[in-house]
mmCIF file of C-alpha atoms in Angstrom:
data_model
loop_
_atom_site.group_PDB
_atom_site.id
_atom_site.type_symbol
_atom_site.label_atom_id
_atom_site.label_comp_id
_atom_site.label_asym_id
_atom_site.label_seq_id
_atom_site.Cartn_x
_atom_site.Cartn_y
_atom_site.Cartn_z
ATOM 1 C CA UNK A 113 0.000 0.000 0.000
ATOM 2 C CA UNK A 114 1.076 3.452 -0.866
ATOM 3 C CA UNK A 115 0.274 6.833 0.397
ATOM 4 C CA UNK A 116 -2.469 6.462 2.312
ATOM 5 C CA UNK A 117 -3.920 7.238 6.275
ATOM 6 C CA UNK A 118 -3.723 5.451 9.737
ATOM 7 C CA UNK A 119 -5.980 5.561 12.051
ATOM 8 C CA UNK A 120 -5.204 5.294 15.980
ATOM 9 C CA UNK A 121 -8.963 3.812 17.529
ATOM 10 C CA UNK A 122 -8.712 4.412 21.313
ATOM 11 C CA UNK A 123 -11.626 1.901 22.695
ATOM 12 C CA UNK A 124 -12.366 -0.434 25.606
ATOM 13 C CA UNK A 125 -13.997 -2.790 23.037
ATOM 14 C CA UNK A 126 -10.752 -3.542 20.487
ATOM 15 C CA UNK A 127 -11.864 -6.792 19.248
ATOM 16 C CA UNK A 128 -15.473 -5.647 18.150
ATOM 17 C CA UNK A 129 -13.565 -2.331 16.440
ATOM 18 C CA UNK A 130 -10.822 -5.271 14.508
ATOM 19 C CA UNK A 131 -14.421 -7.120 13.685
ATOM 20 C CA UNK A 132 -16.389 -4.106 12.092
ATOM 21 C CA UNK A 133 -13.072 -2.651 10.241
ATOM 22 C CA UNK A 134 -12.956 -6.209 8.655
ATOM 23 C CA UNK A 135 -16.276 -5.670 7.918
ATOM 24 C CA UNK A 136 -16.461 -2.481 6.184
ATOM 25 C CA UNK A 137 -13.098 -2.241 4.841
ATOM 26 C CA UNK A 138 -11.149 -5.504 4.673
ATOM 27 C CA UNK A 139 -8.441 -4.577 6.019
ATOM 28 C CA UNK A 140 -6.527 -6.378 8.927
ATOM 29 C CA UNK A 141 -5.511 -4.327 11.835
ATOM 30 C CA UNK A 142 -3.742 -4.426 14.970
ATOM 31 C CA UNK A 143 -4.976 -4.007 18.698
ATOM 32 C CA UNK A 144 -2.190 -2.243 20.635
ATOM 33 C CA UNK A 145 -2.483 -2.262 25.146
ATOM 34 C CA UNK A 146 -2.351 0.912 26.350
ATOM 35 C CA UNK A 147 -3.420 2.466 29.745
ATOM 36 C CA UNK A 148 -5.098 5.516 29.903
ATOM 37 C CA UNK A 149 -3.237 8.742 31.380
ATOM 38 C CA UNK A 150 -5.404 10.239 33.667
ATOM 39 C CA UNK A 151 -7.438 6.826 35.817
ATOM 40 C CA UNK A 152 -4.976 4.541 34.643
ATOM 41 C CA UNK A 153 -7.921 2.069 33.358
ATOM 42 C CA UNK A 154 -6.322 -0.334 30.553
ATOM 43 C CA UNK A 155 -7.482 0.551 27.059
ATOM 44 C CA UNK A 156 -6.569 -0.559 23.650
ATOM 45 C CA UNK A 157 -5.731 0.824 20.338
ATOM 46 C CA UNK A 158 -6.529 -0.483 17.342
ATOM 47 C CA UNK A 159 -4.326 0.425 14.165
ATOM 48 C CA UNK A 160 -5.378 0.498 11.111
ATOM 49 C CA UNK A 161 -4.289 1.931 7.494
ATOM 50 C CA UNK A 162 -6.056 1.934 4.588
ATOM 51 C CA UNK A 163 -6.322 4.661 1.801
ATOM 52 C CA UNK A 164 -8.629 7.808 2.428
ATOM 53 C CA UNK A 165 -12.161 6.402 0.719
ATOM 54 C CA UNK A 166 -12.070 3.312 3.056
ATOM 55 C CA UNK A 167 -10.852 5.325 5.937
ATOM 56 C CA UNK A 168 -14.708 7.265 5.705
ATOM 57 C CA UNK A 169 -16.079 4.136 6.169
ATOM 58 C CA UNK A 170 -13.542 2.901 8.871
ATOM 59 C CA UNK A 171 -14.419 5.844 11.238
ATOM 60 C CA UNK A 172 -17.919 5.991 10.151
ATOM 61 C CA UNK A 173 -18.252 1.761 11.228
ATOM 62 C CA UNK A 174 -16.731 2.662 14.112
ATOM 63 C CA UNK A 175 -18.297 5.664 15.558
ATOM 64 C CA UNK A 176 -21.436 3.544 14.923
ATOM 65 C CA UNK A 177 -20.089 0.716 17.071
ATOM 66 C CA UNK A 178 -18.531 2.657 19.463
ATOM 67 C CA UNK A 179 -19.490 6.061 19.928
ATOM 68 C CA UNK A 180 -17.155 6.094 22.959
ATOM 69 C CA UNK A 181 -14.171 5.756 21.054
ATOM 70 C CA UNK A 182 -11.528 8.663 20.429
ATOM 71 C CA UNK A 183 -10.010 8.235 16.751
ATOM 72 C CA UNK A 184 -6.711 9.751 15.475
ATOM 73 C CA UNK A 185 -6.209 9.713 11.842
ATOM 74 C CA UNK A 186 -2.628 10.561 10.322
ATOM 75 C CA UNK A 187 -1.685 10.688 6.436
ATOM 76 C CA UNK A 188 0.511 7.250 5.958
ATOM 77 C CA UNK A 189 3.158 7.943 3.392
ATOM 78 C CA UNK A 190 4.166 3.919 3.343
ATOM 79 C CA UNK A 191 2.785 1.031 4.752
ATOM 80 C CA UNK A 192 4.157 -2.489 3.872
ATOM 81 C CA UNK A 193 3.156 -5.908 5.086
ATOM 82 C CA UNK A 194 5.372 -8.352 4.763
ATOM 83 C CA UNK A 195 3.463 -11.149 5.592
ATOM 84 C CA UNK A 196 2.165 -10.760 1.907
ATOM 85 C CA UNK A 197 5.504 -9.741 0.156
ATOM 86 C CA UNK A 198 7.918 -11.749 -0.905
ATOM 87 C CA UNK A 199 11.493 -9.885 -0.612
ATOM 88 C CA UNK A 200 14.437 -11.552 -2.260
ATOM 89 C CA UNK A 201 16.857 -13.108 -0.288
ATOM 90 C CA UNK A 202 20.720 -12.248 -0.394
ATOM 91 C CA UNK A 203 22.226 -15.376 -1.373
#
């Protein structure tokens, strides 16, 4: 994936946010621990990137299934998985 955007999902509920990003998007993400600054509660973070027309329907999904979630969005300039590339080896 190329340019694109990342969003940052701060939620009590990561597992249903991975679930409906899947749904609305297919893309895979990535649910980070975290513990909140101020009361110390544990949270989580989902991570996500995707390019900007999915990433309307990410935060849409997800302010529908969690309207107490805080979202962060940042322009993504790279993003590479490579559990799906193939790199060549030096042999």
């Amino acid at each position: 994936m190329n340019s694109g955007k990342v969003a940052f999902i701060v939620t009590k509920n990561g597992k249903r946010i991975c679930d409906v990003i899947d749904e609305c998007s297919q893309r895979g993400s990535t649910i980070l621990k975290a513990q909140g600054g101020y009361k110390q509660d544990d949270i989580q973070v989902v991570m996500c990137a995707c390019n900007s027309k999915e990433m309307y329907q990410v935060r849409k999904s997800v302010k529908d299934a969690d309207p107490d979630s805080f979202i962060v969005v940042v322009e993504s300039h790279e993003a590479v998985s490579y559990t799906h590339l193939t790199l060549p080896t030096n042999s």
